[in-house]
Amino acid sequence: MNSNAQLNTFVDLIDDPDIRFRKFFEYNTKIEIDPKYSIEKYIRSGRQLIRMANVYYSEQDYFQAFILYSRFAVLYGQNLKTHPDYSKCNKTDVSEINRELNTVVFPKAEKLKIYIKDLFVTQAKEHRTQNEQKIFDNNEIDKNKDLQQNEQEQTNFENKLTDSVCNIEQSFKSKYNFRQIILPNDTIEKFLEKAFANTIHNVETCGILAGKLNHNKFFISHVVVPKQKGTSDTCSTENESELCQFIDQNDLITLGWIHTHPSQTAFLSSIDLHTHYGYQIMIPEAIAIVCAPSYNQ
């Protein structure tokens, strides 16, 4: 298993595997529906969620795979129905969701749940054994009444115990631990070449950053420039279904967006920040790039 050192698996609850698993599950599946975003956007994001889960599963990163399958199950099996526009949802999309739930998500999530719970039980047993060894060692040291040796033995044991637990599965202490996104060096240059015709006419250009997930890292491989309309300080895509079709057909994941400020400096406006939040609903690591060619920024 390719364990992720940044993943919070609640090692502090190692002695109670049942509570530990419950906390682990609840922590990673707490998702709420934001009605500001369309039902179509959630459905598109769901396809990418499954795509990432399948990658983790194929790479044997079973913790991450379980989290994503579980999120899909909670979000699309329960929470999506609370969206105000759920009744207007395309019947084909609903059928696709139910098919994914029944043929992929539920079977794999159940299988991985058993795997993780068994692992937590094994870790608890190992931890108890280590604690018993610690008590035994301390008693032996007390018998010898060698305080200096006692202190050294205790330090050695604590280091060994810490290393052992961390090697099994580490927990992260920071709330925000993002996966790395790899951006090719020539991405911005090529995008600016594509946007040049608009730039000289003081019109913004936008593109979608898309790519693949591989060994817990995102690799941007495409800048998709969709049909769009722009002004000197705005840009909006048109015919999003065509864009989504390209993303799905090429098995890509939307990782962010890029746009130009043809006559302004590089910064994210309040509208840009609102737009970017929509990209981060499913992928917190999603990035936004602003290019200001007039200022070489």
mmCIF file of C-alpha atoms in Angstrom:
data_model
loop_
_atom_site.group_PDB
_atom_site.id
_atom_site.type_symbol
_atom_site.label_atom_id
_atom_site.label_comp_id
_atom_site.label_asym_id
_atom_site.label_seq_id
_atom_site.Cartn_x
_atom_site.Cartn_y
_atom_site.Cartn_z
ATOM 1 C CA MET A 1 0.000 0.000 0.000
ATOM 2 C CA ASN A 2 1.274 3.477 -0.876
ATOM 3 C CA SER A 3 0.394 5.191 2.386
ATOM 4 C CA ASN A 4 0.087 8.959 2.436
ATOM 5 C CA ALA A 5 2.019 10.470 5.328
ATOM 6 C CA GLN A 6 -0.183 13.580 5.216
ATOM 7 C CA LEU A 7 -3.404 11.619 5.690
ATOM 8 C CA ASN A 8 -5.126 11.940 9.056
ATOM 9 C CA THR A 9 -5.852 8.386 10.233
ATOM 10 C CA PHE A 10 -6.328 9.336 13.914
ATOM 11 C CA VAL A 11 -3.306 7.483 15.269
ATOM 12 C CA ASP A 12 -4.038 9.092 18.658
ATOM 13 C CA LEU A 13 -7.004 6.675 18.864
ATOM 14 C CA ILE A 14 -4.909 3.630 17.987
ATOM 15 C CA ASP A 15 -5.985 1.676 21.088
ATOM 16 C CA ASP A 16 -9.669 1.714 20.065
ATOM 17 C CA PRO A 17 -9.919 0.654 16.390
ATOM 18 C CA ASP A 18 -13.725 0.964 16.245
ATOM 19 C CA ILE A 19 -13.806 4.576 17.430
ATOM 20 C CA ARG A 20 -10.749 5.342 15.315
ATOM 21 C CA PHE A 21 -12.445 4.105 12.143
ATOM 22 C CA ARG A 22 -15.648 5.990 12.909
ATOM 23 C CA LYS A 23 -13.756 9.247 13.431
ATOM 24 C CA PHE A 24 -11.687 8.618 10.307
ATOM 25 C CA PHE A 25 -14.832 8.051 8.227
ATOM 26 C CA GLU A 26 -16.770 11.010 9.644
ATOM 27 C CA TYR A 27 -13.832 13.377 9.228
ATOM 28 C CA ASN A 28 -13.330 12.507 5.570
ATOM 29 C CA THR A 29 -16.958 12.391 4.430
ATOM 30 C CA LYS A 30 -18.315 15.604 5.916
ATOM 31 C CA ILE A 31 -19.570 17.292 2.747
ATOM 32 C CA GLU A 32 -22.381 19.797 2.351
ATOM 33 C CA ILE A 33 -24.206 20.838 -0.799
ATOM 34 C CA ASP A 34 -23.828 24.496 -1.750
ATOM 35 C CA PRO A 35 -26.949 25.523 -3.714
ATOM 36 C CA LYS A 36 -25.028 28.392 -5.333
ATOM 37 C CA TYR A 37 -23.501 25.806 -7.667
ATOM 38 C CA SER A 38 -25.577 24.066 -10.275
ATOM 39 C CA ILE A 39 -26.609 20.439 -10.095
ATOM 40 C CA GLU A 40 -24.767 19.935 -13.392
ATOM 41 C CA LYS A 41 -21.512 21.129 -11.831
ATOM 42 C CA TYR A 42 -21.849 18.605 -9.007
ATOM 43 C CA ILE A 43 -22.506 15.793 -11.470
ATOM 44 C CA ARG A 44 -19.459 16.738 -13.542
ATOM 45 C CA SER A 45 -17.352 16.875 -10.389
ATOM 46 C CA GLY A 46 -18.635 13.441 -9.414
ATOM 47 C CA ARG A 47 -17.227 11.920 -12.587
ATOM 48 C CA GLN A 48 -13.809 13.311 -11.736
ATOM 49 C CA LEU A 49 -14.123 12.100 -8.143
ATOM 50 C CA ILE A 50 -14.616 8.537 -9.399
ATOM 51 C CA ARG A 51 -11.737 9.003 -11.826
ATOM 52 C CA MET A 52 -9.371 9.930 -8.990
ATOM 53 C CA ALA A 53 -10.646 7.147 -6.731
ATOM 54 C CA ASN A 54 -9.986 4.573 -9.444
ATOM 55 C CA VAL A 55 -6.434 5.870 -9.878
ATOM 56 C CA TYR A 56 -5.744 5.572 -6.148
ATOM 57 C CA TYR A 57 -7.248 2.080 -6.149
ATOM 58 C CA SER A 58 -5.086 0.938 -9.079
ATOM 59 C CA GLU A 59 -2.003 2.346 -7.312
ATOM 60 C CA GLN A 60 -2.976 0.460 -4.136
ATOM 61 C CA ASP A 61 -3.304 3.688 -2.160
ATOM 62 C CA TYR A 62 -6.272 2.193 -0.388
ATOM 63 C CA PHE A 63 -6.805 4.905 2.227
ATOM 64 C CA GLN A 64 -7.181 7.646 -0.394
ATOM 65 C CA ALA A 65 -9.308 5.385 -2.596
ATOM 66 C CA PHE A 66 -11.630 4.582 0.305
ATOM 67 C CA ILE A 67 -12.001 8.270 1.170
ATOM 68 C CA LEU A 68 -12.978 9.242 -2.371
ATOM 69 C CA TYR A 69 -15.360 6.311 -2.877
ATOM 70 C CA SER A 70 -16.953 7.130 0.480
ATOM 71 C CA ARG A 71 -17.258 10.808 -0.382
ATOM 72 C CA PHE A 72 -18.958 9.893 -3.636
ATOM 73 C CA ALA A 73 -21.350 7.568 -1.783
ATOM 74 C CA VAL A 74 -22.300 10.220 0.787
ATOM 75 C CA LEU A 75 -22.455 13.113 -1.664
ATOM 76 C CA TYR A 76 -24.276 11.389 -4.524
ATOM 77 C CA GLY A 77 -26.138 8.716 -2.595
ATOM 78 C CA GLN A 78 -27.527 11.115 0.022
ATOM 79 C CA ASN A 79 -26.583 14.794 0.016
ATOM 80 C CA LEU A 80 -27.158 15.618 -3.660
ATOM 81 C CA LYS A 81 -30.881 15.005 -3.167
ATOM 82 C CA THR A 82 -30.983 18.111 -0.938
ATOM 83 C CA HIS A 83 -29.970 20.364 -3.848
ATOM 84 C CA PRO A 84 -32.909 22.625 -4.789
ATOM 85 C CA ASP A 85 -32.638 21.580 -8.446
ATOM 86 C CA TYR A 86 -32.300 17.848 -7.890
ATOM 87 C CA SER A 87 -35.801 17.225 -9.258
ATOM 88 C CA LYS A 88 -34.681 18.836 -12.521
ATOM 89 C CA CYS A 89 -31.665 16.569 -12.784
ATOM 90 C CA ASN A 90 -31.222 14.794 -16.100
ATOM 91 C CA LYS A 91 -32.548 11.215 -15.809
ATOM 92 C CA THR A 92 -29.538 9.900 -17.704
ATOM 93 C CA ASP A 93 -27.219 11.519 -15.139
ATOM 94 C CA VAL A 94 -29.211 9.988 -12.263
ATOM 95 C CA SER A 95 -28.978 6.563 -13.896
ATOM 96 C CA GLU A 96 -25.237 7.008 -14.351
ATOM 97 C CA ILE A 97 -24.818 7.944 -10.667
ATOM 98 C CA ASN A 98 -26.840 4.931 -9.506
ATOM 99 C CA ARG A 99 -24.857 2.639 -11.791
ATOM 100 C CA GLU A 100 -21.554 3.940 -10.413
ATOM 101 C CA LEU A 101 -22.829 3.583 -6.859
ATOM 102 C CA ASN A 102 -24.021 0.004 -7.272
ATOM 103 C CA THR A 103 -21.344 -1.426 -9.546
ATOM 104 C CA VAL A 104 -18.212 0.427 -8.435
ATOM 105 C CA VAL A 105 -18.487 2.625 -5.357
ATOM 106 C CA PHE A 106 -20.371 0.460 -2.863
ATOM 107 C CA PRO A 107 -18.512 -2.814 -3.624
ATOM 108 C CA LYS A 108 -15.055 -1.228 -3.534
ATOM 109 C CA ALA A 109 -15.789 0.972 -0.526
ATOM 110 C CA GLU A 110 -17.048 -2.047 1.433
ATOM 111 C CA LYS A 111 -13.985 -4.078 0.497
ATOM 112 C CA LEU A 112 -11.661 -1.242 1.506
ATOM 113 C CA LYS A 113 -13.565 -0.661 4.744
ATOM 114 C CA ILE A 114 -12.835 -4.243 5.796
ATOM 115 C CA TYR A 115 -9.183 -3.797 4.840
ATOM 116 C CA ILE A 116 -8.780 -0.559 6.831
ATOM 117 C CA LYS A 117 -10.649 -1.830 9.886
ATOM 118 C CA ASP A 118 -8.484 -4.969 9.941
ATOM 119 C CA LEU A 119 -5.389 -2.789 9.669
ATOM 120 C CA PHE A 120 -6.548 -0.621 12.583
ATOM 121 C CA VAL A 121 -7.123 -3.768 14.684
ATOM 122 C CA THR A 122 -3.621 -5.035 13.844
ATOM 123 C CA GLN A 123 -2.092 -1.684 14.758
ATOM 124 C CA ALA A 124 -3.951 -1.691 18.086
ATOM 125 C CA LYS A 125 -2.587 -5.150 18.924
ATOM 126 C CA GLU A 126 0.953 -4.104 18.010
ATOM 127 C CA HIS A 127 0.627 -0.987 20.115
ATOM 128 C CA ARG A 128 -0.575 -2.965 23.137
ATOM 129 C CA THR A 129 2.330 -5.385 22.724
ATOM 130 C CA GLN A 130 4.757 -2.480 22.636
ATOM 131 C CA ASN A 131 3.223 -0.997 25.785
ATOM 132 C CA GLU A 132 3.500 -4.354 27.579
ATOM 133 C CA GLN A 133 7.135 -4.545 26.541
ATOM 134 C CA LYS A 134 7.629 -1.037 27.859
ATOM 135 C CA ILE A 135 6.235 -2.002 31.270
ATOM 136 C CA PHE A 136 8.411 -5.104 31.369
ATOM 137 C CA ASP A 137 11.529 -3.147 30.454
ATOM 138 C CA ASN A 138 10.797 -0.516 33.076
ATOM 139 C CA ASN A 139 10.375 -3.184 35.757
ATOM 140 C CA GLU A 140 13.679 -4.740 34.835
ATOM 141 C CA ILE A 141 15.371 -1.386 34.994
ATOM 142 C CA ASP A 142 13.809 -0.667 38.396
ATOM 143 C CA LYS A 143 15.185 -3.936 39.679
ATOM 144 C CA ASN A 144 18.677 -2.901 38.680
ATOM 145 C CA LYS A 145 18.104 0.537 40.262
ATOM 146 C CA ASP A 146 20.173 2.153 37.576
ATOM 147 C CA LEU A 147 18.497 5.518 37.002
ATOM 148 C CA GLN A 148 20.852 6.604 34.270
ATOM 149 C CA GLN A 149 20.323 3.421 32.322
ATOM 150 C CA ASN A 150 16.589 3.678 32.988
ATOM 151 C CA GLU A 151 16.466 7.105 31.356
ATOM 152 C CA GLN A 152 18.433 5.896 28.331
ATOM 153 C CA GLU A 153 16.326 2.770 27.881
ATOM 154 C CA GLN A 154 13.136 4.801 28.143
ATOM 155 C CA THR A 155 14.356 7.247 25.487
ATOM 156 C CA ASN A 156 15.355 4.432 23.153
ATOM 157 C CA PHE A 157 12.027 2.711 23.613
ATOM 158 C CA GLU A 158 10.007 5.884 22.996
ATOM 159 C CA ASN A 159 11.932 6.504 19.768
ATOM 160 C CA LYS A 160 11.368 2.926 18.653
ATOM 161 C CA LEU A 161 7.661 3.124 19.495
ATOM 162 C CA THR A 162 7.236 6.406 17.622
ATOM 163 C CA ASP A 163 9.061 5.093 14.561
ATOM 164 C CA SER A 164 6.999 1.912 14.556
ATOM 165 C CA VAL A 165 3.654 3.711 14.717
ATOM 166 C CA CYS A 166 4.697 6.258 12.094
ATOM 167 C CA ASN A 167 5.882 3.533 9.736
ATOM 168 C CA ILE A 168 2.496 1.817 9.983
ATOM 169 C CA GLU A 169 0.504 4.965 9.211
ATOM 170 C CA GLN A 170 1.256 8.594 10.045
ATOM 171 C CA SER A 171 -1.259 11.250 10.896
ATOM 172 C CA PHE A 172 -0.968 14.853 9.819
ATOM 173 C CA LYS A 173 -1.121 17.727 12.247
ATOM 174 C CA SER A 174 -1.989 20.537 9.869
ATOM 175 C CA LYS A 175 -5.556 20.920 8.666
ATOM 176 C CA TYR A 176 -4.320 21.845 5.200
ATOM 177 C CA ASN A 177 -2.026 19.392 3.440
ATOM 178 C CA PHE A 178 -2.302 19.743 -0.292
ATOM 179 C CA ARG A 179 -1.233 17.366 -3.022
ATOM 180 C CA GLN A 180 1.417 18.710 -5.352
ATOM 181 C CA ILE A 181 0.435 20.063 -8.778
ATOM 182 C CA ILE A 182 3.072 19.827 -11.514
ATOM 183 C CA LEU A 183 2.834 22.563 -14.168
ATOM 184 C CA PRO A 184 5.015 22.245 -17.316
ATOM 185 C CA ASN A 185 7.459 25.145 -17.713
ATOM 186 C CA ASP A 186 6.125 26.204 -21.096
ATOM 187 C CA THR A 187 2.433 26.249 -20.137
ATOM 188 C CA ILE A 188 2.099 30.010 -19.670
ATOM 189 C CA GLU A 189 4.173 30.818 -22.742
ATOM 190 C CA LYS A 190 2.033 28.614 -24.979
ATOM 191 C CA PHE A 191 -1.177 29.994 -23.495
ATOM 192 C CA LEU A 192 -0.061 33.590 -24.122
ATOM 193 C CA GLU A 193 0.699 32.688 -27.749
ATOM 194 C CA LYS A 194 -2.832 31.348 -28.098
ATOM 195 C CA ALA A 195 -4.260 34.465 -26.422
ATOM 196 C CA PHE A 196 -2.164 36.955 -28.399
ATOM 197 C CA ALA A 197 -4.871 37.872 -30.907
ATOM 198 C CA ASN A 198 -7.232 38.798 -28.073
ATOM 199 C CA THR A 199 -4.520 40.520 -26.057
ATOM 200 C CA ILE A 200 -3.625 43.037 -28.768
ATOM 201 C CA HIS A 201 -7.312 43.942 -28.954
ATOM 202 C CA ASN A 202 -7.484 44.346 -25.151
ATOM 203 C CA VAL A 203 -9.729 41.313 -24.667
ATOM 204 C CA GLU A 204 -9.283 38.729 -21.930
ATOM 205 C CA THR A 205 -8.721 35.048 -22.733
ATOM 206 C CA CYS A 206 -9.349 32.133 -20.369
ATOM 207 C CA GLY A 207 -8.430 28.461 -20.406
ATOM 208 C CA ILE A 208 -9.036 25.379 -18.276
ATOM 209 C CA LEU A 209 -6.074 23.567 -16.710
ATOM 210 C CA ALA A 210 -6.591 19.809 -16.834
ATOM 211 C CA GLY A 211 -4.480 16.735 -16.296
ATOM 212 C CA LYS A 212 -4.010 13.429 -14.504
ATOM 213 C CA LEU A 213 -3.511 12.059 -11.011
ATOM 214 C CA ASN A 214 -0.471 9.849 -10.536
ATOM 215 C CA HIS A 215 0.946 8.637 -7.198
ATOM 216 C CA ASN A 216 -0.831 11.352 -5.220
ATOM 217 C CA LYS A 217 0.403 14.164 -7.461
ATOM 218 C CA PHE A 218 -1.494 16.109 -10.112
ATOM 219 C CA PHE A 219 0.168 16.610 -13.489
ATOM 220 C CA ILE A 220 -1.264 19.325 -15.732
ATOM 221 C CA SER A 221 -1.139 18.093 -19.325
ATOM 222 C CA HIS A 222 -3.760 20.219 -21.114
ATOM 223 C CA VAL A 223 -4.804 23.854 -21.331
ATOM 224 C CA VAL A 224 -8.259 23.689 -22.864
ATOM 225 C CA VAL A 225 -9.335 26.980 -24.454
ATOM 226 C CA PRO A 226 -13.121 26.700 -24.834
ATOM 227 C CA LYS A 227 -15.503 28.826 -26.820
ATOM 228 C CA GLN A 228 -15.784 32.106 -24.952
ATOM 229 C CA LYS A 229 -16.585 35.784 -25.027
ATOM 230 C CA GLY A 230 -14.536 38.482 -23.350
ATOM 231 C CA THR A 231 -14.029 42.165 -22.729
ATOM 232 C CA SER A 232 -11.099 44.160 -21.393
ATOM 233 C CA ASP A 233 -11.777 42.912 -17.865
ATOM 234 C CA THR A 234 -14.097 39.904 -18.146
ATOM 235 C CA CYS A 235 -14.132 36.509 -19.775
ATOM 236 C CA SER A 236 -16.778 33.774 -19.710
ATOM 237 C CA THR A 237 -16.970 30.362 -21.337
ATOM 238 C CA GLU A 238 -19.732 29.274 -23.690
ATOM 239 C CA ASN A 239 -21.128 25.840 -24.516
ATOM 240 C CA GLU A 240 -19.777 24.217 -21.340
ATOM 241 C CA SER A 241 -21.197 20.839 -22.353
ATOM 242 C CA GLU A 242 -18.670 20.707 -25.195
ATOM 243 C CA LEU A 243 -15.851 21.484 -22.756
ATOM 244 C CA CYS A 244 -17.029 18.821 -20.301
ATOM 245 C CA GLN A 245 -17.297 16.280 -23.094
ATOM 246 C CA PHE A 246 -13.649 16.895 -24.034
ATOM 247 C CA ILE A 247 -12.569 16.511 -20.388
ATOM 248 C CA ASP A 248 -14.485 13.246 -19.997
ATOM 249 C CA GLN A 249 -13.460 11.748 -23.341
ATOM 250 C CA ASN A 250 -9.788 12.313 -22.528
ATOM 251 C CA ASP A 251 -10.147 10.991 -18.970
ATOM 252 C CA LEU A 252 -8.892 14.281 -17.518
ATOM 253 C CA ILE A 253 -9.339 16.032 -14.185
ATOM 254 C CA THR A 254 -10.014 19.762 -13.981
ATOM 255 C CA LEU A 255 -7.159 21.244 -11.936
ATOM 256 C CA GLY A 256 -7.770 24.979 -12.256
ATOM 257 C CA TRP A 257 -7.889 27.793 -14.762
ATOM 258 C CA ILE A 258 -5.768 30.464 -16.401
ATOM 259 C CA HIS A 259 -6.684 33.847 -17.850
ATOM 260 C CA THR A 260 -5.146 37.076 -19.074
ATOM 261 C CA HIS A 261 -5.338 40.680 -17.945
ATOM 262 C CA PRO A 262 -4.397 42.330 -21.261
ATOM 263 C CA SER A 263 -4.077 45.881 -19.899
ATOM 264 C CA GLN A 264 -3.954 45.374 -16.102
ATOM 265 C CA THR A 265 -1.487 43.903 -13.623
ATOM 266 C CA ALA A 266 -1.715 40.287 -12.465
ATOM 267 C CA PHE A 267 -4.130 39.868 -9.570
ATOM 268 C CA LEU A 268 -7.287 37.953 -8.684
ATOM 269 C CA SER A 269 -10.318 40.209 -8.653
ATOM 270 C CA SER A 270 -13.258 39.582 -6.341
ATOM 271 C CA ILE A 271 -15.063 37.958 -9.272
ATOM 272 C CA ASP A 272 -12.001 35.781 -9.941
ATOM 273 C CA LEU A 273 -11.939 34.643 -6.312
ATOM 274 C CA HIS A 274 -15.606 33.716 -6.470
ATOM 275 C CA THR A 275 -15.012 31.836 -9.709
ATOM 276 C CA HIS A 276 -12.034 30.003 -8.262
ATOM 277 C CA TYR A 277 -14.015 28.787 -5.259
ATOM 278 C CA GLY A 278 -16.133 26.811 -7.701
ATOM 279 C CA TYR A 279 -13.021 24.929 -8.846
ATOM 280 C CA GLN A 280 -12.099 24.092 -5.265
ATOM 281 C CA ILE A 281 -15.380 22.437 -4.317
ATOM 282 C CA MET A 282 -14.025 18.999 -5.175
ATOM 283 C CA ILE A 283 -10.278 19.668 -5.520
ATOM 284 C CA PRO A 284 -8.939 22.087 -2.883
ATOM 285 C CA GLU A 285 -5.595 22.151 -4.686
ATOM 286 C CA ALA A 286 -7.090 23.695 -7.842
ATOM 287 C CA ILE A 287 -4.952 26.622 -8.993
ATOM 288 C CA ALA A 288 -5.648 29.951 -10.676
ATOM 289 C CA ILE A 289 -3.093 31.685 -12.906
ATOM 290 C CA VAL A 290 -3.372 35.305 -14.012
ATOM 291 C CA CYS A 291 -1.120 36.563 -16.835
ATOM 292 C CA ALA A 292 -0.509 40.262 -17.437
ATOM 293 C CA PRO A 293 1.490 40.421 -20.690
ATOM 294 C CA SER A 294 1.573 44.233 -20.768
ATOM 295 C CA TYR A 295 3.427 44.203 -17.445
ATOM 296 C CA ASN A 296 5.407 41.030 -18.135
ATOM 297 C CA GLN A 297 3.717 39.385 -15.152
#
